[in-house]
Amino acid sequence: MDTLPASFDVLLLGTSLPQAILAAALSTSNLTVLHVDPSPLYGSHDSSLTLSDLLSLPSHPPPYLTQLSLSTSPTALPELKQTSREYALSLRPMLIRSFSPLIDALVGSRLSKQCAFQLLQGLFLYSPASPSPTSTSPAQSTAPRATKVPASKEAVFTSPLPLLQKRKLMRFLLWAASPQPLEELPELQGREEQPLLQFLQEVFAMDQEGAQALTFVVAQRVRTSDPALPGLRAIRQHLLGSGRYGPSAYLLGHYGGAGELAQLFCRMAAVRGTPYILQHPIERLDLPGAEGEEVRIKLEGIDEVFRAKKVVMEPSLARGVQQPEAGTGTVQCLAILEETLVDEDENFDTALLVFPPGALGEQGLDRTVTCLWTGEGSKSTPNGRYAVYLSTPCDAGEEKEAKKLLEPYLQAFVRLTGKPEQEPLLAFYYKFLGGGSQASGEVGVEREREGVYVLRGLGEGLVDGADRAAERRGCGPEWKIR
Amino acid sequence: MSHGVKRTREAADVLAARREKERSKLQAYLELTDDVVARKRAAVFTQECFDLTTKLLGLNPELSSVWNYRRLILLNALFPNLSPEGTFSLLQSELNFTTGALKQYPKTYWIWNHRRWCLAKVPPGPEGAPVEKSWKRQVWARELFIVERMLDADARNFHAWNYRRYVLASDPGLRSPEDELAYTKKKIEASFSNFSAWHQRSKVYSALWEEGVSEDEVRQVKDAEFELVQQALYTDPGDQSAWLYHRWLIGNGDDTAVLKREIANIEELLAIEPDSKWCLESLVHYKRLLAARSQPDEAAQLSDLKKECNTMLSKLQTIDPKRKARYQELVL
C-alpha cells in the first residue's frame, strides 16, 4: 500500500452527501484531498442505517442528535433484530426533485448508472374531522381523512373533485406553469409578500381545502404566513418536474437515499486517488491562526499528523468557528409500521402525507408536519414493513420534546392506515440539530477565514436538502463538477 | 441526416481516402444490385438468390422489387418443399428479419408490407392444437405486444393505432371489446389529449352496437361516456379531442332530451369560460341540430335558438378571426 503524503491541498471533514459531492468534484481537479470521518459509516449524518445501527443510537448519540426516545413493541424486537440488515433507514430523509442540481451531478458524473430510485407515488393532504354543518341532523361528523392532491392535468382529470373545482384548479396550474417569469405576472403584482393561502383564495377563488393542498403539499410551505412568491416558485418547480421520470415530481433513492448516494460520490473520489480515513475519532484539530499557516489534524490510532492548506468541515464536526444559533433544527420521528395508507384500493409503497398547520387542533402544531413513508419499493425495508418519517422544523425556544410534539401525529397517521389498530413495531423520536430554517440561505461552503470553510445551509424540509447538497453558490471555480 | 452536427472540413487526403473507400463500397453495391435484378428477370428462384436478396435488402430496404423477388422465391422455391412446421419456422425468421430492418428504418412501407404478407401466410397449425396455442395466435399475439410497446412509447402514434386495429381484426380472439375499452380508458386517463384513444373507443362501441343492442343499453352506455368526457371538458376546455368524442356521442341529435341536457351542461361551462372557442363552436352546432328538429308549434323557441346561435357566431368571429368566413357562413 502506498504511503500517504503528509501534506494535502484540501482536508474534508465528514462524509455527508454535500461533502461527498465536494470530494468527487475535487477529485477531478489537480488538488490533493484527504477525506476524514470519525463515523464508521460513509455518509455521516446522511448514512443509511440498519435497524441495529438505529437501536444502538440512544446509547451513543452522535453530536447532531438530541432528545432521543426510542421504543419498540416487545413482540417486534426479535423480528427487528433478525431482519436488521434488510432495513436501510435515514435520519434525514430526502426527496429529490426530478429537475435538480443533484440529478445534474449524478448524471454529469455518470454515477446515475450505479444507483436506482423510487418515484414518489402520491401526495396527500390531511383533513381533520369536521362536524356536520347543519344543526338539524344528528352530530354526524366526517372522520379525519387523507385526500390525494392532484397536481398534473392527468391527476386532475381522474380525481374525484367536483367539475367546477377541477376547472379552477386547472386554470391555476396552467397560470403557475406559464413560461413567463413569476415576477412579471400581472396577477401577482403587489401581492408577492401576501400569504400564499390568501393569494390562492382571493385571486383564484380556491376553496380552503384546495388552497391548503396547493400551499402545504405542492408548494411544501411550512406556515400559514408563508409568502406567495417563493411558494409559487415551488409550485412551478413541481409542475415542471412532473413527467421527467414518470407521473411524479419526486424521487427517493434506494437503500436509504442520501447514504447510498454519499457512498457513490466517495467511491468516485477514492477511485480517482482520494484517500479515505473513517472510524478514527479526531484527537486534535489545529486551524491556521495566521496567513500561510496550515491546518493540522491528528486522528486517534494514527501517529502521523496530516497537514492541509484548506479544510472544509461539516457543521457537526466544526470546531473553533462560530456556530449558528444553537438548538435550531428539525424534530423527527422514524417509525416502522406493518401497513400504511390505502386509498381507493390502491396501496402506496412510497408517498407523502402533509398535516397542515393546526391539523390536530390544540394537540398539534401551528406549522406543517410532513409524513413520508416508504417500503420495499425503495429497498428501505423488508416485505410487509414500512418506514414512516415524520418531520417538522423546530426553533431553539421550543420547550416540548420531540416525542411530545410528534406522537399525536404518528397516532393520527396510524388511524388512517389500512390497519388503524396497529402498534408501531418501533418509534424513534429525536431532534436533528442544524439545517433548519435558513431560508435566507447562505448555501454551500462558507468561508470562515483564510483556509477554513464550513458547510452551511443544509436546507429545511424534505426537498431542500437534496437541492442544496449539490448547489455551488459562493465557491471558487475549482469546486465545479464537470 | 443528423441535426446539430457541424460540417467539418476534412483534410484533402482524408477526404480522398474516404472517397476511395466509398467508391469500392458503391461498386460492390451496384454489382450486387445488377446481379439480383438479372436473376429476377431470368426468374431464377434458388436459396442462393434468396441469400443475395437478404444481403441487398440489408444494404437498402427500399428496393420494393427486390422484396417482391424475395417473396417470389419463397413461394416458388422455398415453401413448396417444406412441411407446415418448416413453413412456420421460415416465416418466423422472415418476421425477425423485418423486425431488425424496422428498428433501423421504422417508416419504410416495404418492410411493413413484407411483414403483413408473412403474417397472412402463416399456415393453420400445429395439428390438434387449441386456438390459444395455434401458430396464428402466436404471431398475432406477438404483433399486439409490439404495437402495445409502441403505444407505451408514444400513445398518440396513429400509425400504431391503425396497426393495432389491423392486428385485432386479423385475430379477434386476442382482445374482447371490454378489454379494448379498458385499454383505451387507461390511455385516456394517462393523457386525455389523445385523439386516437378516444377514436378507438368510438370504433369499439360502434362495432358492439352494430350487433344489435337495445336502445336503453346504448343510452346507458352513452350517459356514462358523457360523464367521462365531461370530466375532460372541465379539466381542459381547450382540448379538441374530448370535444370530438362528445360530438360523436351526440351523433345526429335524434335524442333531443340528451341534446338539451348536454347543451345545458356546456352552457354552464361557458359561464365560467366565456372565451372558450370550443364551447361556443359546439353550442352553435348542437343548437342548430335542435333547431332542425323543432316542431311546427315551437316557433318561439326556434327563433330564440337562431338568435342565440348568431350571437355566439359573432363572438366566435372575434375570438377566432382566422375562421371568420366560416362563422359568417353558419349564421342562420
mmCIF file of N, CA and C in Angstrom, chain B residues 207-284:
data_model
loop_
_atom_site.group_PDB
_atom_site.id
_atom_site.type_symbol
_atom_site.label_atom_id
_atom_site.label_comp_id
_atom_site.label_asym_id
_atom_site.label_seq_id
_atom_site.Cartn_x
_atom_site.Cartn_y
_atom_site.Cartn_z
ATOM 1 N N ALA B 207 -68.778 -0.956 -33.248
ATOM 2 C CA ALA B 207 -68.790 -2.372 -33.612
ATOM 3 C C ALA B 207 -69.725 -3.152 -32.691
ATOM 4 N N LEU B 208 -69.687 -2.862 -31.400
ATOM 5 C CA LEU B 208 -70.551 -3.559 -30.438
ATOM 6 C C LEU B 208 -72.020 -3.310 -30.750
ATOM 7 N N TRP B 209 -72.377 -2.051 -31.038
ATOM 8 C CA TRP B 209 -73.772 -1.707 -31.230
ATOM 9 C C TRP B 209 -74.321 -2.182 -32.558
ATOM 10 N N GLU B 210 -73.403 -2.438 -33.499
ATOM 11 C CA GLU B 210 -73.823 -2.949 -34.797
ATOM 12 C C GLU B 210 -74.488 -4.308 -34.650
ATOM 13 N N GLU B 211 -74.004 -5.051 -33.620
ATOM 14 C CA GLU B 211 -74.526 -6.405 -33.447
ATOM 15 C C GLU B 211 -75.947 -6.415 -32.932
ATOM 16 N N GLY B 212 -76.525 -5.271 -32.713
ATOM 17 C CA GLY B 212 -77.908 -5.228 -32.247
ATOM 18 C C GLY B 212 -78.001 -5.166 -30.735
ATOM 19 N N VAL B 213 -78.068 -3.957 -30.224
ATOM 20 C CA VAL B 213 -78.165 -3.764 -28.785
ATOM 21 C C VAL B 213 -79.385 -2.880 -28.530
ATOM 22 N N SER B 214 -80.043 -3.092 -27.407
ATOM 23 C CA SER B 214 -81.270 -2.325 -27.142
ATOM 24 C C SER B 214 -80.953 -0.843 -26.998
ATOM 25 N N GLU B 215 -81.926 -0.010 -27.361
ATOM 26 C CA GLU B 215 -81.740 1.444 -27.270
ATOM 27 C C GLU B 215 -81.423 1.882 -25.847
ATOM 28 N N ASP B 216 -82.097 1.228 -24.897
ATOM 29 C CA ASP B 216 -81.869 1.557 -23.484
ATOM 30 C C ASP B 216 -80.417 1.366 -23.101
ATOM 31 N N GLU B 217 -79.870 0.214 -23.535
ATOM 32 C CA GLU B 217 -78.491 -0.080 -23.176
ATOM 33 C C GLU B 217 -77.550 0.939 -23.798
ATOM 34 N N VAL B 218 -77.831 1.288 -25.074
ATOM 35 C CA VAL B 218 -76.988 2.280 -25.733
ATOM 36 C C VAL B 218 -77.034 3.598 -24.974
ATOM 37 N N ARG B 219 -78.232 3.982 -24.570
ATOM 38 C CA ARG B 219 -78.363 5.271 -23.862
ATOM 39 C C ARG B 219 -77.598 5.222 -22.542
ATOM 40 N N GLN B 220 -77.701 4.076 -21.824
ATOM 41 C CA GLN B 220 -76.985 3.944 -20.552
ATOM 42 C C GLN B 220 -75.484 4.104 -20.736
ATOM 43 N N VAL B 221 -74.986 3.374 -21.752
ATOM 44 C CA VAL B 221 -73.546 3.449 -22.010
ATOM 45 C C VAL B 221 -73.162 4.870 -22.393
ATOM 46 N N LYS B 222 -73.963 5.486 -23.251
ATOM 47 C CA LYS B 222 -73.647 6.854 -23.684
ATOM 48 C C LYS B 222 -73.675 7.820 -22.502
ATOM 49 N N ASP B 223 -74.602 7.629 -21.589
ATOM 50 C CA ASP B 223 -74.652 8.515 -20.415
ATOM 51 C C ASP B 223 -73.358 8.423 -19.617
ATOM 52 N N ALA B 224 -72.867 7.190 -19.443
ATOM 53 C CA ALA B 224 -71.599 7.023 -18.721
ATOM 54 C C ALA B 224 -70.468 7.704 -19.486
ATOM 55 N N GLU B 225 -70.484 7.568 -20.812
ATOM 56 C CA GLU B 225 -69.436 8.207 -21.618
ATOM 57 C C GLU B 225 -69.533 9.723 -21.551
ATOM 58 N N PHE B 226 -70.743 10.245 -21.522
ATOM 59 C CA PHE B 226 -70.909 11.700 -21.381
ATOM 60 C C PHE B 226 -70.291 12.173 -20.069
ATOM 61 N N GLU B 227 -70.493 11.387 -18.982
ATOM 62 C CA GLU B 227 -69.888 11.743 -17.684
ATOM 63 C C GLU B 227 -68.374 11.789 -17.812
ATOM 64 N N LEU B 228 -67.821 10.768 -18.465
ATOM 65 C CA LEU B 228 -66.361 10.688 -18.597
ATOM 66 C C LEU B 228 -65.822 11.874 -19.391
ATOM 67 N N VAL B 229 -66.452 12.143 -20.541
ATOM 68 C CA VAL B 229 -65.910 13.191 -21.401
ATOM 69 C C VAL B 229 -66.108 14.563 -20.761
ATOM 70 N N GLN B 230 -67.167 14.684 -19.937
ATOM 71 C CA GLN B 230 -67.377 15.962 -19.260
ATOM 72 C C GLN B 230 -66.233 16.281 -18.298
ATOM 73 N N GLN B 231 -65.679 15.247 -17.623
ATOM 74 C CA GLN B 231 -64.521 15.469 -16.753
ATOM 75 C C GLN B 231 -63.382 16.073 -17.569
ATOM 76 N N ALA B 232 -63.207 15.553 -18.787
ATOM 77 C CA ALA B 232 -62.147 16.071 -19.649
ATOM 78 C C ALA B 232 -62.443 17.497 -20.087
ATOM 79 N N LEU B 233 -63.699 17.764 -20.428
ATOM 80 C CA LEU B 233 -64.060 19.100 -20.900
ATOM 81 C C LEU B 233 -63.819 20.151 -19.827
ATOM 82 N N TYR B 234 -64.151 19.801 -18.585
ATOM 83 C CA TYR B 234 -63.941 20.755 -17.499
ATOM 84 C C TYR B 234 -62.479 20.887 -17.131
ATOM 85 N N THR B 235 -61.732 19.782 -17.261
ATOM 86 C CA THR B 235 -60.307 19.860 -16.925
ATOM 87 C C THR B 235 -59.578 20.728 -17.939
ATOM 88 N N ASP B 236 -59.898 20.554 -19.206
ATOM 89 C CA ASP B 236 -59.248 21.382 -20.219
ATOM 90 C C ASP B 236 -60.209 21.652 -21.367
ATOM 91 N N PRO B 237 -60.946 22.748 -21.299
ATOM 92 C CA PRO B 237 -61.899 23.051 -22.369
ATOM 93 C C PRO B 237 -61.232 23.358 -23.705
ATOM 94 N N GLY B 238 -59.915 23.528 -23.686
ATOM 95 C CA GLY B 238 -59.206 23.830 -24.926
ATOM 96 C C GLY B 238 -58.782 22.600 -25.696
ATOM 97 N N ASP B 239 -59.018 21.410 -25.115
ATOM 98 C CA ASP B 239 -58.536 20.200 -25.767
ATOM 99 C C ASP B 239 -59.564 19.660 -26.745
ATOM 100 N N GLN B 240 -59.222 19.691 -28.028
ATOM 101 C CA GLN B 240 -60.192 19.350 -29.062
ATOM 102 C C GLN B 240 -60.612 17.881 -29.030
ATOM 103 N N SER B 241 -59.722 17.002 -28.624
ATOM 104 C CA SER B 241 -60.008 15.564 -28.721
ATOM 105 C C SER B 241 -61.269 15.195 -27.947
ATOM 106 N N ALA B 242 -61.430 15.782 -26.759
ATOM 107 C CA ALA B 242 -62.618 15.470 -25.964
ATOM 108 C C ALA B 242 -63.883 16.002 -26.633
ATOM 109 N N TRP B 243 -63.786 17.206 -27.245
ATOM 110 C CA TRP B 243 -64.966 17.772 -27.937
ATOM 111 C C TRP B 243 -65.395 16.898 -29.112
ATOM 112 N N LEU B 244 -64.400 16.348 -29.810
ATOM 113 C CA LEU B 244 -64.725 15.483 -30.951
ATOM 114 C C LEU B 244 -65.496 14.251 -30.488
ATOM 115 N N TYR B 245 -65.032 13.683 -29.371
ATOM 116 C CA TYR B 245 -65.701 12.497 -28.849
ATOM 117 C C TYR B 245 -67.112 12.843 -28.412
ATOM 118 N N HIS B 246 -67.254 14.016 -27.796
ATOM 119 C CA HIS B 246 -68.576 14.479 -27.375
ATOM 120 C C HIS B 246 -69.504 14.586 -28.575
ATOM 121 N N ARG B 247 -68.969 15.117 -29.667
ATOM 122 C CA ARG B 247 -69.790 15.273 -30.867
ATOM 123 C C ARG B 247 -70.216 13.914 -31.427
ATOM 124 N N TRP B 248 -69.297 12.942 -31.339
ATOM 125 C CA TRP B 248 -69.654 11.600 -31.799
ATOM 126 C C TRP B 248 -70.779 11.015 -30.950
ATOM 127 N N LEU B 249 -70.696 11.255 -29.650
ATOM 128 C CA LEU B 249 -71.739 10.750 -28.745
ATOM 129 C C LEU B 249 -73.102 11.361 -29.067
ATOM 130 N N ILE B 250 -73.106 12.628 -29.393
ATOM 131 C CA ILE B 250 -74.382 13.287 -29.737
ATOM 132 C C ILE B 250 -74.943 12.707 -31.025
ATOM 133 N N GLY B 251 -74.014 12.445 -31.957
ATOM 134 C CA GLY B 251 -74.437 11.885 -33.245
ATOM 135 C C GLY B 251 -75.256 12.885 -34.032
ATOM 136 N N ASN B 252 -76.378 12.439 -34.588
ATOM 137 C CA ASN B 252 -77.171 13.372 -35.399
ATOM 138 C C ASN B 252 -78.220 14.104 -34.569
ATOM 139 N N GLY B 253 -78.175 13.894 -33.256
ATOM 140 C CA GLY B 253 -79.054 14.678 -32.390
ATOM 141 C C GLY B 253 -80.483 14.196 -32.315
ATOM 142 N N ASP B 254 -80.744 12.972 -32.729
ATOM 143 C CA ASP B 254 -82.116 12.485 -32.698
ATOM 144 C C ASP B 254 -82.672 12.458 -31.279
ATOM 145 N N ASP B 255 -81.825 12.152 -30.309
ATOM 146 C CA ASP B 255 -82.280 12.105 -28.919
ATOM 147 C C ASP B 255 -82.292 13.538 -28.372
ATOM 148 N N THR B 256 -83.391 14.248 -28.538
ATOM 149 C CA THR B 256 -83.433 15.673 -28.173
ATOM 150 C C THR B 256 -83.312 15.890 -26.676
ATOM 151 N N ALA B 257 -83.750 14.914 -25.870
ATOM 152 C CA ALA B 257 -83.606 15.072 -24.408
ATOM 153 C C ALA B 257 -82.131 15.161 -24.038
ATOM 154 N N VAL B 258 -81.341 14.232 -24.594
ATOM 155 C CA VAL B 258 -79.894 14.248 -24.334
ATOM 156 C C VAL B 258 -79.267 15.518 -24.898
ATOM 157 N N LEU B 259 -79.700 15.895 -26.084
ATOM 158 C CA LEU B 259 -79.173 17.097 -26.729
ATOM 159 C C LEU B 259 -79.374 18.318 -25.835
ATOM 160 N N LYS B 260 -80.594 18.453 -25.313
ATOM 161 C CA LYS B 260 -80.887 19.612 -24.447
ATOM 162 C C LYS B 260 -80.058 19.558 -23.179
ATOM 163 N N ARG B 261 -79.923 18.356 -22.609
ATOM 164 C CA ARG B 261 -79.160 18.214 -21.371
ATOM 165 C C ARG B 261 -77.711 18.617 -21.588
ATOM 166 N N GLU B 262 -77.137 18.139 -22.675
ATOM 167 C CA GLU B 262 -75.730 18.449 -22.920
ATOM 168 C C GLU B 262 -75.528 19.921 -23.239
ATOM 169 N N ILE B 263 -76.510 20.513 -23.954
ATOM 170 C CA ILE B 263 -76.425 21.952 -24.224
ATOM 171 C C ILE B 263 -76.380 22.705 -22.899
ATOM 172 N N ALA B 264 -77.234 22.312 -21.960
ATOM 173 C CA ALA B 264 -77.254 22.978 -20.648
ATOM 174 C C ALA B 264 -75.896 22.819 -19.954
ATOM 175 N N ASN B 265 -75.320 21.606 -19.992
ATOM 176 C CA ASN B 265 -74.014 21.373 -19.353
ATOM 177 C C ASN B 265 -72.943 22.270 -19.937
ATOM 178 N N ILE B 266 -72.939 22.362 -21.275
ATOM 179 C CA ILE B 266 -71.893 23.167 -21.906
ATOM 180 C C ILE B 266 -72.103 24.653 -21.619
ATOM 181 N N GLU B 267 -73.374 25.059 -21.519
ATOM 182 C CA GLU B 267 -73.628 26.470 -21.184
ATOM 183 C C GLU B 267 -73.100 26.804 -19.799
ATOM 184 N N GLU B 268 -73.177 25.836 -18.873
ATOM 185 C CA GLU B 268 -72.601 26.045 -17.537
ATOM 186 C C GLU B 268 -71.102 26.259 -17.626
ATOM 187 N N LEU B 269 -70.452 25.454 -18.463
ATOM 188 C CA LEU B 269 -69.006 25.589 -18.634
ATOM 189 C C LEU B 269 -68.685 26.927 -19.285
ATOM 190 N N LEU B 270 -69.490 27.323 -20.250
ATOM 191 C CA LEU B 270 -69.277 28.594 -20.927
ATOM 192 C C LEU B 270 -69.370 29.754 -19.950
ATOM 193 N N ALA B 271 -70.248 29.619 -18.947
ATOM 194 C CA ALA B 271 -70.410 30.687 -17.957
ATOM 195 C C ALA B 271 -69.094 30.977 -17.233
ATOM 196 N N ILE B 272 -68.303 29.936 -16.956
ATOM 197 C CA ILE B 272 -67.023 30.197 -16.281
ATOM 198 C C ILE B 272 -65.851 30.323 -17.247
ATOM 199 N N GLU B 273 -66.079 29.961 -18.508
ATOM 200 C CA GLU B 273 -65.018 30.113 -19.512
ATOM 201 C C GLU B 273 -65.614 30.824 -20.720
ATOM 202 N N PRO B 274 -65.967 32.106 -20.583
ATOM 203 C CA PRO B 274 -66.734 32.781 -21.634
ATOM 204 C C PRO B 274 -66.026 32.892 -22.982
ATOM 205 N N ASP B 275 -64.697 32.745 -22.962
ATOM 206 C CA ASP B 275 -63.975 32.875 -24.228
ATOM 207 C C ASP B 275 -63.567 31.544 -24.831
ATOM 208 N N SER B 276 -64.175 30.469 -24.374
ATOM 209 C CA SER B 276 -63.777 29.167 -24.876
ATOM 210 C C SER B 276 -64.339 28.936 -26.274
ATOM 211 N N LYS B 277 -63.448 28.846 -27.234
ATOM 212 C CA LYS B 277 -63.857 28.685 -28.627
ATOM 213 C C LYS B 277 -64.651 27.406 -28.825
ATOM 214 N N TRP B 278 -64.182 26.326 -28.192
ATOM 215 C CA TRP B 278 -64.832 25.034 -28.418
ATOM 216 C C TRP B 278 -66.219 24.971 -27.801
ATOM 217 N N CYS B 279 -66.387 25.644 -26.652
ATOM 218 C CA CYS B 279 -67.734 25.709 -26.060
ATOM 219 C C CYS B 279 -68.690 26.369 -27.046
ATOM 220 N N LEU B 280 -68.278 27.524 -27.555
ATOM 221 C CA LEU B 280 -69.158 28.284 -28.456
ATOM 222 C C LEU B 280 -69.430 27.497 -29.730
ATOM 223 N N GLU B 281 -68.375 26.943 -30.294
ATOM 224 C CA GLU B 281 -68.487 26.191 -31.543
ATOM 225 C C GLU B 281 -69.455 25.023 -31.386
ATOM 226 N N SER B 282 -69.261 24.277 -30.301
ATOM 227 C CA SER B 282 -70.117 23.104 -30.068
ATOM 228 C C SER B 282 -71.552 23.519 -29.814
ATOM 229 N N LEU B 283 -71.736 24.587 -29.038
ATOM 230 C CA LEU B 283 -73.107 25.035 -28.761
ATOM 231 C C LEU B 283 -73.812 25.451 -30.051
ATOM 232 N N VAL B 284 -73.096 26.125 -30.926
ATOM 233 C CA VAL B 284 -73.700 26.514 -32.203
ATOM 234 C C VAL B 284 -74.140 25.264 -32.959
#
